[in-house]
Short mmCIF file of C-alpha atoms in Angstrom, two decimals:
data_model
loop_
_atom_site.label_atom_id
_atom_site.label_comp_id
_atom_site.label_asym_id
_atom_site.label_seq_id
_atom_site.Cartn_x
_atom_site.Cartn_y
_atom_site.Cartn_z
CA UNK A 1 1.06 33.12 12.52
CA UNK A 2 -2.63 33.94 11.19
CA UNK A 3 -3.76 31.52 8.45
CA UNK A 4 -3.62 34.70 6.36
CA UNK A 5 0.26 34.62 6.85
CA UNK A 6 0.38 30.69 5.92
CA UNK A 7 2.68 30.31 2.97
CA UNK A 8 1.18 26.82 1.64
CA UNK A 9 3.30 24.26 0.00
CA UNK A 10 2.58 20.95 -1.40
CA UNK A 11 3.82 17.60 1.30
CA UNK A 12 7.13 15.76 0.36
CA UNK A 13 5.92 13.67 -2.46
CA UNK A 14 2.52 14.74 -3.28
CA UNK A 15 1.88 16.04 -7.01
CA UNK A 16 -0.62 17.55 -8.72
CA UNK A 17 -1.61 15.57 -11.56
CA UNK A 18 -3.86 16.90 -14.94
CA UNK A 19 -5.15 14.22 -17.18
CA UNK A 20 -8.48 13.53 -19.33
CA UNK A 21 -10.14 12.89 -15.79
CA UNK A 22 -9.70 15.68 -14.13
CA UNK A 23 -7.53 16.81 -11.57
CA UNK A 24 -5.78 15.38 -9.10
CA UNK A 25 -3.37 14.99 -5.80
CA UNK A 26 -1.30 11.79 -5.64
CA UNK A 27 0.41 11.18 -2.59
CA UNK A 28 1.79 8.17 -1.39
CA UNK A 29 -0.97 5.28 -1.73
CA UNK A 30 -3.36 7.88 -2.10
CA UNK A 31 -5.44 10.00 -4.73
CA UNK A 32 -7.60 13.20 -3.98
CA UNK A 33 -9.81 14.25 -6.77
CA UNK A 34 -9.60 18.11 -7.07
CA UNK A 35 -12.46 20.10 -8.59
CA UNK A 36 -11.72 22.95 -10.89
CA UNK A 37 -11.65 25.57 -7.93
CA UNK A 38 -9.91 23.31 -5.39
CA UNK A 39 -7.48 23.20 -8.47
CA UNK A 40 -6.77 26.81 -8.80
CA UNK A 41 -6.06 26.92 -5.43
CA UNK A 42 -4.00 24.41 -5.24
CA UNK A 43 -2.31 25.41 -8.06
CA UNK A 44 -0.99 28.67 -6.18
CA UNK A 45 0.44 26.51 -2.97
CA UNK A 46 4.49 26.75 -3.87
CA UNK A 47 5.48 27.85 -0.22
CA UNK A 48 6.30 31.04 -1.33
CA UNK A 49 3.06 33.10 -1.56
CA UNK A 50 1.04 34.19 1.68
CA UNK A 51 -2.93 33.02 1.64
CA UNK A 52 -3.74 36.41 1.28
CA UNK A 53 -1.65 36.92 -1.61
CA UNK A 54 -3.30 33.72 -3.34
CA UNK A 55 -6.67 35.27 -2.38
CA UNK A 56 -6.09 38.53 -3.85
CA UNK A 57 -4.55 36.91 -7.28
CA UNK A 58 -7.43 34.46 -7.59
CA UNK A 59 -10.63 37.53 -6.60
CA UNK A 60 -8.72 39.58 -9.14
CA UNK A 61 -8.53 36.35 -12.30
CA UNK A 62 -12.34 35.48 -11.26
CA UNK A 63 -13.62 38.68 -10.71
CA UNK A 64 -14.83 37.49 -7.08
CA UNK A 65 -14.14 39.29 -3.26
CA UNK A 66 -11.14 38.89 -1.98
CA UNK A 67 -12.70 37.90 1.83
CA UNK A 68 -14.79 35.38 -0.14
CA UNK A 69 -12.47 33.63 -1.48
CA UNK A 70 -9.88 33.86 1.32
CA UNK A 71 -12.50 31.80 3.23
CA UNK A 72 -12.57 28.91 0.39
CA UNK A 73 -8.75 28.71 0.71
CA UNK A 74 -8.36 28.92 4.38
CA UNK A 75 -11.27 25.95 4.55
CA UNK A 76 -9.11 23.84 1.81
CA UNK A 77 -5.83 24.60 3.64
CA UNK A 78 -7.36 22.86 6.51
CA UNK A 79 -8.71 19.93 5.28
CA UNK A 80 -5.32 19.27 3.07
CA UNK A 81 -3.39 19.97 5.79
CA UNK A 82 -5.02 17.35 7.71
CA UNK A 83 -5.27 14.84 5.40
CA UNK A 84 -1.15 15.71 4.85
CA UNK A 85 -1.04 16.73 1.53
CA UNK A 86 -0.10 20.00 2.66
CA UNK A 87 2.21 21.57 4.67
CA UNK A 88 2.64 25.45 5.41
CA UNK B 1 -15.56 -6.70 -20.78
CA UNK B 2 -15.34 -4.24 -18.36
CA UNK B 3 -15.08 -0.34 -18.68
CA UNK B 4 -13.07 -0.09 -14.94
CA UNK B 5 -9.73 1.06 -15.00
CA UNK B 6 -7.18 0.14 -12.72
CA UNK B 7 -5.39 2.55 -10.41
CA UNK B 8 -2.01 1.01 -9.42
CA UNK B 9 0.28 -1.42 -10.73
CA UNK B 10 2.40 -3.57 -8.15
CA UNK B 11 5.58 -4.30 -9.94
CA UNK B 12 7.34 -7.50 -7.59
CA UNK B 13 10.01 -7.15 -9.59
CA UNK B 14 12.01 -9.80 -7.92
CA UNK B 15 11.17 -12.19 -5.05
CA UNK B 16 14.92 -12.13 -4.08
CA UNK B 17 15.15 -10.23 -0.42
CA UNK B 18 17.78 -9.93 2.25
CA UNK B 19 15.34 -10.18 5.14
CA UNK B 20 13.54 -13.77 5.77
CA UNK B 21 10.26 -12.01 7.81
CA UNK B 22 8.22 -15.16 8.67
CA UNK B 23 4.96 -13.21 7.86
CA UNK B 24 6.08 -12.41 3.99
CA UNK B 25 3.24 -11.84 1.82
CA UNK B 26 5.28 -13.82 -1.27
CA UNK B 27 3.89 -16.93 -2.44
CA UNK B 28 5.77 -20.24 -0.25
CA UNK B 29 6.71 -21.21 -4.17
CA UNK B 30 9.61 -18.01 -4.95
CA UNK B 31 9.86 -17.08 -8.51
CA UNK B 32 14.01 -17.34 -8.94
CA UNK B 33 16.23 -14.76 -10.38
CA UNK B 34 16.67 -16.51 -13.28
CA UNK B 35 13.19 -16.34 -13.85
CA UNK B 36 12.75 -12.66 -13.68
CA UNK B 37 11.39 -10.15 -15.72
CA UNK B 38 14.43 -8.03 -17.76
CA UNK B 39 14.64 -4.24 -17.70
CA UNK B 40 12.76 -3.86 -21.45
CA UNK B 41 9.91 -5.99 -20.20
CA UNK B 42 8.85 -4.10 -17.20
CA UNK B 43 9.50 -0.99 -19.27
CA UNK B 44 6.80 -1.83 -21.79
CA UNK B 45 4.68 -3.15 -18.54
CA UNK B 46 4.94 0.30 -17.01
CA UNK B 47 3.94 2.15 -20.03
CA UNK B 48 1.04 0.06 -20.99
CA UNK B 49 -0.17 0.16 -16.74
CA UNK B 50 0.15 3.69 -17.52
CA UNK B 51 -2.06 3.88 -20.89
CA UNK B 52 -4.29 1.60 -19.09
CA UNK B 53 -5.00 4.22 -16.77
CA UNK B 54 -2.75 3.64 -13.78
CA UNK B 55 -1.76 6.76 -11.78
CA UNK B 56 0.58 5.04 -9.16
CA UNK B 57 3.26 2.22 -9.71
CA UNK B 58 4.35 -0.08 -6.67
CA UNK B 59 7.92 -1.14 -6.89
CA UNK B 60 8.43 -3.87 -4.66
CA UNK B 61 9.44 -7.65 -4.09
CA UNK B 62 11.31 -9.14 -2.36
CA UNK B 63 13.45 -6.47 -1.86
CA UNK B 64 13.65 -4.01 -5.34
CA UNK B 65 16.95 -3.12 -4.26
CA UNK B 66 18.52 -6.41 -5.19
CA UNK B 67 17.88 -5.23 -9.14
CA UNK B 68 20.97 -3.71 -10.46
CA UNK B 69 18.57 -2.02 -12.82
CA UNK B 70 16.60 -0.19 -10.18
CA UNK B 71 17.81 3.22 -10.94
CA UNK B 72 16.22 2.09 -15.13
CA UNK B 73 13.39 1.11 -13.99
CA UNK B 74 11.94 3.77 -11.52
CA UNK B 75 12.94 6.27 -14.71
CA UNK B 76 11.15 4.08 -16.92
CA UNK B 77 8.36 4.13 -14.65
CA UNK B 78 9.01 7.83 -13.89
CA UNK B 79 8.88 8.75 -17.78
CA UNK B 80 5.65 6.59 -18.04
CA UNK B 81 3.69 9.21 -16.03
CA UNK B 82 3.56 6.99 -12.88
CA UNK B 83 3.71 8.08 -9.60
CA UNK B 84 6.47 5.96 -8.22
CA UNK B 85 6.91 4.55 -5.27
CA UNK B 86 9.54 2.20 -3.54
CA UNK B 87 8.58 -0.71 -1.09
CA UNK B 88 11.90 -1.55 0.58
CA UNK B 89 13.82 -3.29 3.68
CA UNK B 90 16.26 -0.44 3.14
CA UNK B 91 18.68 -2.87 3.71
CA UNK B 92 21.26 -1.91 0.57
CA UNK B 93 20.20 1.57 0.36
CA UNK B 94 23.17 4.14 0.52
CA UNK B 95 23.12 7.92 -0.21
CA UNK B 96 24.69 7.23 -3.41
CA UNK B 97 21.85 4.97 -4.77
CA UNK B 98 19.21 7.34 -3.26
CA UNK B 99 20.54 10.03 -5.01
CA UNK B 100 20.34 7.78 -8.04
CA UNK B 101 16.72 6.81 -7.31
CA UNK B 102 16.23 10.83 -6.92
CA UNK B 103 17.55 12.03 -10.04
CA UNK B 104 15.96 8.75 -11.95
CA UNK B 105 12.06 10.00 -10.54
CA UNK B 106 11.41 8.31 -7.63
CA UNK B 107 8.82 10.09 -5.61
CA UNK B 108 8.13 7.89 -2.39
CA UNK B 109 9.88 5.64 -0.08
CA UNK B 110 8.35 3.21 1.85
CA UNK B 111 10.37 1.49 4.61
CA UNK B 112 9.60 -1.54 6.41
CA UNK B 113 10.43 -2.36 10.20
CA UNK B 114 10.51 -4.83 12.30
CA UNK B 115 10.11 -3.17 15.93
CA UNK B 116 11.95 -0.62 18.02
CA UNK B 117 13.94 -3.39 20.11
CA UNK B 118 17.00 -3.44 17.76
CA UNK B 119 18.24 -7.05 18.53
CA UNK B 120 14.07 -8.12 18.57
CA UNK B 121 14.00 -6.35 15.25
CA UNK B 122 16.78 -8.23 13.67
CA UNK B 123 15.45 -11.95 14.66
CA UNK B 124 12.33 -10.95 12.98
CA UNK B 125 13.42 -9.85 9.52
CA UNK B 126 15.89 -13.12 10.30
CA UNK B 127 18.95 -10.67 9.14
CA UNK B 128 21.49 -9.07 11.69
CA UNK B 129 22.16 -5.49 11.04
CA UNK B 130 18.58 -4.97 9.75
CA UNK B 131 17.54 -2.26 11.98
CA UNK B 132 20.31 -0.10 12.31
CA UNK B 133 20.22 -0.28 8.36
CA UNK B 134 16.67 0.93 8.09
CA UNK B 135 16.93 4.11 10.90
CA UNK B 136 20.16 4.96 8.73
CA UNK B 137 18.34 4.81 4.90
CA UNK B 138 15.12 6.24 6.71
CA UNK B 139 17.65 9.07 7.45
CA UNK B 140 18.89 9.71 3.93
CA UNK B 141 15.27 9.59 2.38
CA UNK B 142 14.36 12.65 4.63
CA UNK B 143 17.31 14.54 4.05
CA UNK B 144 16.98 13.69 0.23
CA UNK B 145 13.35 16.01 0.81
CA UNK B 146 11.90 12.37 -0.54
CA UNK B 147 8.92 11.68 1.20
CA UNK B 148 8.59 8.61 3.78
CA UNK B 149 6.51 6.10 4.84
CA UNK B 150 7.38 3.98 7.53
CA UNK B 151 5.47 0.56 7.56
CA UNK B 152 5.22 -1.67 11.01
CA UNK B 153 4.04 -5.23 10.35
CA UNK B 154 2.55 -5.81 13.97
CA UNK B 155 1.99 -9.57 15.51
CA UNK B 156 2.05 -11.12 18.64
CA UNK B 157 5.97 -10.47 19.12
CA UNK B 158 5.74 -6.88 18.55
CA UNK B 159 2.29 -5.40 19.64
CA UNK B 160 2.78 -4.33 23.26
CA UNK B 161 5.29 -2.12 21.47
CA UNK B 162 3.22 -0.30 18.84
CA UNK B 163 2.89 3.36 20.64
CA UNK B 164 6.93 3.38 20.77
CA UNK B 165 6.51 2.40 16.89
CA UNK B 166 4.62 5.36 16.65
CA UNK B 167 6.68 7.57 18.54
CA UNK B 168 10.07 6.01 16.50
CA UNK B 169 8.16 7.21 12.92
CA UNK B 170 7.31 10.66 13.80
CA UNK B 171 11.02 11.16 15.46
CA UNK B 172 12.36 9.87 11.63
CA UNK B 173 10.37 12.52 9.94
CA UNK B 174 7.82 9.98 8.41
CA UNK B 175 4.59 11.70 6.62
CA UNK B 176 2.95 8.69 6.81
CA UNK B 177 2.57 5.26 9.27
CA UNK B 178 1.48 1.63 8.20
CA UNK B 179 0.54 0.01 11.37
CA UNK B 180 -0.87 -2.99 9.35
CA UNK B 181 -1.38 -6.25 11.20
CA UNK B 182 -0.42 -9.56 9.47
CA UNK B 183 -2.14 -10.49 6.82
CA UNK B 184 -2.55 -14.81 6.70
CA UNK B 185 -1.44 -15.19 3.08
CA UNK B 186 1.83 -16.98 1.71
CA UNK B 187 4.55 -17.38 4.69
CA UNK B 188 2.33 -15.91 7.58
CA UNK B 189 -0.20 -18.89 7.47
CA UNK B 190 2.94 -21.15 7.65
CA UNK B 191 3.50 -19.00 10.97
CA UNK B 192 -0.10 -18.20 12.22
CA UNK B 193 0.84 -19.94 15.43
CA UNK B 194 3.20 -17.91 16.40
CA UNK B 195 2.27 -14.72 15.05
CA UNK B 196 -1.43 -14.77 15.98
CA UNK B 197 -2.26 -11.66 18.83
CA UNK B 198 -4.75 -12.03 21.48
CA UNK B 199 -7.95 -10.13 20.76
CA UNK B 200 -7.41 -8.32 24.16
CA UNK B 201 -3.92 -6.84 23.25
CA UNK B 202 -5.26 -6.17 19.61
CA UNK B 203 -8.34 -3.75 20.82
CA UNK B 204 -5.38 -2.36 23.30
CA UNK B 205 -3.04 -1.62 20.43
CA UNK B 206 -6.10 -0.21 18.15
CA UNK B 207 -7.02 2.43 20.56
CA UNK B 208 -3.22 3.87 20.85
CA UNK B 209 -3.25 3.97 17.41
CA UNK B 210 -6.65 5.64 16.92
CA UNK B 211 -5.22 7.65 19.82
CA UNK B 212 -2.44 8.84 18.09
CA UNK B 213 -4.18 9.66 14.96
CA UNK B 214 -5.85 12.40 15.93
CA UNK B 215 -3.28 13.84 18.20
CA UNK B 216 -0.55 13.64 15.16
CA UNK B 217 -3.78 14.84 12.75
CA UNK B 218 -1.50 17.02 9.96
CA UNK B 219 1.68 15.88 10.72
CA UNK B 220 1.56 12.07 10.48
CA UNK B 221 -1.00 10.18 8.44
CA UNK B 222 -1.43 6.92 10.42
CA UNK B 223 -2.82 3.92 8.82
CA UNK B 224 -4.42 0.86 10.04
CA UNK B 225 -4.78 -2.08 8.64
CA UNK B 226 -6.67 -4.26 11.46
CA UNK B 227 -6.48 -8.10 11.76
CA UNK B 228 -8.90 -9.81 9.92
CA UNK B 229 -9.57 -13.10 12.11
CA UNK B 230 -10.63 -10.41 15.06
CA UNK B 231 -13.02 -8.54 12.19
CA UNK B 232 -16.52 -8.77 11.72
CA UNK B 233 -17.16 -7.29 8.00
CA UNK B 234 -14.30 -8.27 5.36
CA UNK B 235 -11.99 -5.80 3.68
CA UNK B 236 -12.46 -4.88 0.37
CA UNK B 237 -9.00 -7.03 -0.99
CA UNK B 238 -7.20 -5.44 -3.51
CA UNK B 239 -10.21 -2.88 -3.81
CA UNK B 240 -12.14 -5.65 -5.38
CA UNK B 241 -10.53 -8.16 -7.26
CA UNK B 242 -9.82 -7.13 -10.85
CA UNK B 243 -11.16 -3.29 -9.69
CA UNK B 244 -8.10 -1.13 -8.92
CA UNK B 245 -4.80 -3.11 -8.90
CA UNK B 246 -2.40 -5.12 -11.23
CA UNK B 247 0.09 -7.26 -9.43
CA UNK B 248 2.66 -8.49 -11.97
CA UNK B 249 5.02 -11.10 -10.23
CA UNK B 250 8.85 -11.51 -10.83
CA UNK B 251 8.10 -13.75 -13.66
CA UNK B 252 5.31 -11.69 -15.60
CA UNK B 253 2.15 -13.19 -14.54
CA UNK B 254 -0.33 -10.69 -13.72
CA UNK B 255 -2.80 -11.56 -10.87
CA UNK B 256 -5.45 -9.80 -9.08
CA UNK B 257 -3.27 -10.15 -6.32
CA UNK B 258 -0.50 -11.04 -4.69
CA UNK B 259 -2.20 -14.28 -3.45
CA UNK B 260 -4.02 -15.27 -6.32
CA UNK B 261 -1.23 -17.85 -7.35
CA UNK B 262 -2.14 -19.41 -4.72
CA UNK B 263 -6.10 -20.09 -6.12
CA UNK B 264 -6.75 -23.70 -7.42
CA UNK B 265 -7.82 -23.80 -10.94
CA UNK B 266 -6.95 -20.39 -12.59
CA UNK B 267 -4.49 -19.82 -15.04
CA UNK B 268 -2.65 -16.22 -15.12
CA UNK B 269 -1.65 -14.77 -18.18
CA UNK B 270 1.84 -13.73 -18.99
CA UNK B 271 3.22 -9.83 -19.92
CA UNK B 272 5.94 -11.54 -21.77
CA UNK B 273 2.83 -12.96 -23.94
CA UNK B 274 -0.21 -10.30 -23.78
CA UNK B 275 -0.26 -6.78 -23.57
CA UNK B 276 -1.23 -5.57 -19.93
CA UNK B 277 -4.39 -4.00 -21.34
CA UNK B 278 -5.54 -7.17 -22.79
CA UNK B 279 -5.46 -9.28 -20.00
CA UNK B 280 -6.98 -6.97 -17.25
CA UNK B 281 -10.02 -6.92 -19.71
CA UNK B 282 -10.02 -10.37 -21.14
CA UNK B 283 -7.92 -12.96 -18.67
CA UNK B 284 -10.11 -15.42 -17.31
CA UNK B 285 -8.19 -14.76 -13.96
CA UNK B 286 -9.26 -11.24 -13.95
CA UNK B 287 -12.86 -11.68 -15.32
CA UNK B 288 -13.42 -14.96 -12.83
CA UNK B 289 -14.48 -12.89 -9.24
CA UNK B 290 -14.81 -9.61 -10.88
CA UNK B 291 -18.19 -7.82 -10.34
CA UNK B 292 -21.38 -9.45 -8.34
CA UNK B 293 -22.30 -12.36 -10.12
CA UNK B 294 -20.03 -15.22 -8.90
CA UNK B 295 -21.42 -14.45 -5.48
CA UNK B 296 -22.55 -16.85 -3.16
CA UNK B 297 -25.33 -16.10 -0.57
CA UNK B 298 -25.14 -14.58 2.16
CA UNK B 299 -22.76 -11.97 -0.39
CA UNK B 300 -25.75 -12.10 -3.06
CA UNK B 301 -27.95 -9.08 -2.80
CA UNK B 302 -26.00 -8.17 0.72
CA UNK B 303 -26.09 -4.19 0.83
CA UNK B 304 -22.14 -4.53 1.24
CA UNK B 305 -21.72 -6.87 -1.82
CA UNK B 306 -20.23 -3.60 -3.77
CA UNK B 307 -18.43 -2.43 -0.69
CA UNK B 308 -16.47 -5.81 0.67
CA UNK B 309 -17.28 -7.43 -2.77
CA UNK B 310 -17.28 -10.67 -0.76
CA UNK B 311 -14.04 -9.52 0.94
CA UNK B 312 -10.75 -11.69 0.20
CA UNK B 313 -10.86 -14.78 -2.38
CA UNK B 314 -7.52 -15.85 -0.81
CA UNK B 315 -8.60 -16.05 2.57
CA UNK B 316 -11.67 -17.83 1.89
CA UNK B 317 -9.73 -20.80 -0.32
CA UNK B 318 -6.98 -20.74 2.81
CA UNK B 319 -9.71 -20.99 5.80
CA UNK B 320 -12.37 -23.14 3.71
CA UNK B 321 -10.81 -24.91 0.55
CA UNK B 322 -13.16 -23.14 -1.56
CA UNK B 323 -12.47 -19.74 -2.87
CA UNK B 324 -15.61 -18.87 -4.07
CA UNK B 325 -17.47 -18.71 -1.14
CA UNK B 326 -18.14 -15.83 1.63
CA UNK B 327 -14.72 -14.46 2.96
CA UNK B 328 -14.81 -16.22 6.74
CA UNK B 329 -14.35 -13.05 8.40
CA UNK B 330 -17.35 -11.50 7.42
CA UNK B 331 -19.51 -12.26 10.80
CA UNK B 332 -22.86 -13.82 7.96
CA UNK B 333 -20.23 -16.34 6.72
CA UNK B 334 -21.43 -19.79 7.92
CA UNK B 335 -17.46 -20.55 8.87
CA UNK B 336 -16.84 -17.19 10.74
CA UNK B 337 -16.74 -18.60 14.51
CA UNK B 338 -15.12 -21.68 13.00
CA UNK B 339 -12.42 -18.92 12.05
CA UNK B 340 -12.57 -17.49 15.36
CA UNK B 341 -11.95 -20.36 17.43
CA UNK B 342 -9.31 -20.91 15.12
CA UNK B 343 -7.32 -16.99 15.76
CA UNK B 344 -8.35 -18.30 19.70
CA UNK B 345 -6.22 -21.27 19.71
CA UNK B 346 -3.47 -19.54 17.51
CA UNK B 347 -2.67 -16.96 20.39
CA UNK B 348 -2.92 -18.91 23.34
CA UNK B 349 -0.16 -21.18 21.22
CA UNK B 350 2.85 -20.89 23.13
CA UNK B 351 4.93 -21.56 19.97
CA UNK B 352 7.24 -18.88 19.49
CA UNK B 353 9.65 -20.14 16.45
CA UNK B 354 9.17 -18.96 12.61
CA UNK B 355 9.71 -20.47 10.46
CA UNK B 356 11.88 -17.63 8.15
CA UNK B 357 11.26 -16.92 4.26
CA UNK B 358 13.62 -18.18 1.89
CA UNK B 359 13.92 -19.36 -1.62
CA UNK B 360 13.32 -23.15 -1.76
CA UNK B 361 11.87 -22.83 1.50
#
């Protein structure tokens, strides 16, 4: 499966959290500060919609390429998935 | 005054437990049942952690399980906005009380164990039945879609066995692995002796793990919590003392950690008496190591002063007598090879009885 294909989802107990501080991941003893972009994105993983298809929703809401933001994603997909906040 | 905010509340909300591990991190003095916090207490605790700022709350012991109130209190928790979390034996926990703990909020499971050897396992946590209990509940948190941790306490008697621990948390589904040596606070001083690994099998056991990390990278978070006696630079305890966490002990004192009881000459404030908020800004306790300033050389101006911020006040009252001087482990402390010699002597021991937790112990 291509990265494109990924359909994202947030790990077994790891939330995403909006407060006066920002925004967040909490996870079991942990807490990943999202900024606003990381956010939208991260908004969009419910293990239902492809990368692409977040990339295409998000280009279209910010007025932004497609390919360009597909990149951003892929990149945060990678580093989440690593640190096991998310699974796809 | 301070403007910091803490992140996490540990709730012990009893020191009653099941198991009698000989490296417990309880005080040697347990707070009795009838001395507990009751179900409207911790719910005002868990609201005002949460108002304080707290994101994550820490329900733990002694074994949480023994409250008949658990199910109350992870909602109370739950409706608080806290992220909760469950420290448990799993000894006690069925598939009707999980389901319970589901529907009530509970987010996170964290399961002790004792080894892979079932019959090794059992002498350890001093409680027959132990392991099978814990592969069982770790069972029923997965298929619940809750998320797991699994949590290895390693020592001498278990760390030639750490990659199987490994391999025995990924086969349970774990997202995440504490392979945290012992800690020497409360019961595990009492036990050093026999507990204490050789530096040799340590570095051995550190490089499986470090091993494993990156070949599990994305599927299980691993991690380590190293042994401070074989350490050169301290750990940051607690974050810094009165920087991150709130422990609030069966009876409602609230320390800046679990240990801090233990500290001559402070008194703790009670949550039966003072709002949460006021004593994280005001306590004496909390205000006493908090910061720079108490800080003795060769802490004072150190570039790591805000990093280790003099590393564990605990440790340095157990290993010296004083507890506001350099943590021993940091390698600038004038009693670090003292401590060294010390861990030496401790593993070449050939003592090999605990002596188990237990209330009036």
């Amino acid at each position: 499966m291509s990265a494109a294909d990924a359909k994202p989802r947030l790990a077994p107990g790891v939330k995403l959290r909006d407060d006066a501080q920002g925004s967040k991941l909490l996870g079991p003893e942990r807490i990943l500060e999202l900024d606003e972009i990381a956010r939208a994105i991260v908004a969009q993983f419910d293990g239902q919609k492809r990368v692409s298809d977040i990339a295409a929703a998000l280009a279209k809401e910010y007025d932004a390429k497609a390919a360009d933001i597909q990149v951003d994603i892929e990149h945060l997909l990678k580093d989440l998935t690593a640190k096991g906040y998310v699974k796809s | 005054m301070t403007d910091l905010r803490p992140i996490g509340l540990l709730a012990e909300l009893t020191h009653r437990c099941p198991l009698g591990c000989p490296y417990c991190s309880n005080p040697l003095d347990l707070v009795r049942a009838g001395q507990e916090l009751d179900t409207k207490t911790w719910t005002r605790v868990f609201a005002e952690a949460a108002e304080l700022g707290a994101l994550h709350v820490h329900l733990s012991g002694g074994e949480p399980l023994v409250r008949k109130d658990i199910a109350e209190l992870v909602n109370a928790a739950h409706l608080a906005g806290l992220y909760t979390n469950l420290i448990t034996s799993a000894v006690g926990l069925t598939a009707q009380s999980l389901t319970e703990l589901r529907a009530a909020g509970l987010e996170h499971v964290q399961i002790s164990i004792q080894g892979v050897d079932t019959a090794r396992a059992d002498a350890v946590a001093h409680h027959k039945g132990a392991a099978k209990a814990k592969r069982e509940a770790a069972k029923l948190v997965v298929e619940e879609g809750l998320a797991l941790t699994v949590n290895a306490v390693i020592h001498r008697g278990n760390i030639a066995d750490v990659a199987a621990i490994i391999d025995l948390a990924e086969g349970w589904g774990a997202g995440r692995l504490e392979v945290a040596h012992v800690q020497y606070h409360g019961w595990a001083i009492a036990n050093r002796a026999s507990l204490m690994p050789a530096r040799e099998d340590f570095l051995a056991a550190a490089k499986i793990v470090e091993d494993a990390r990156k070949r599990l990278e994305g599927t299980l978070v691993i991690d380590h919590v190293i042994p401070d006696y074989y350490a050169e630079r301290p750990k940051a305890c607690m974050g810094g003392w009165g920087r991150q966490v709130i422990v609030v002990a069966p009876d409602g004192r609230a320390l800046p950690c679990h240990a801090a009881a233990t500290l001559p000459g402070l008194a703790f404030d009670n949550v039966r008496e003072k709002p949460l908020g006021e004593i994280w800004t005001n306590s004496e306790a909390f205000q006493k190591f908090r910061g720079t300033e108490w800080m003795p050389k060769p802490c004072q101006g150190c570039e790591r002063a805000e990093i280790d911020w003099g590393g564990c006040r605990c440790q340095a009252f157990a290993l010296t007598g004083n507890p506001a001087t350099t943590d021993p482990v940091c390698a600038l402390s004038p009693d670090h090879q003292k401590m060294r010699e010390m861990a030496t002597a401790d593993a070449a021991s050939t003592n090999g009885t605990y002596r188990f937790r237990r209330i009036g112990g």
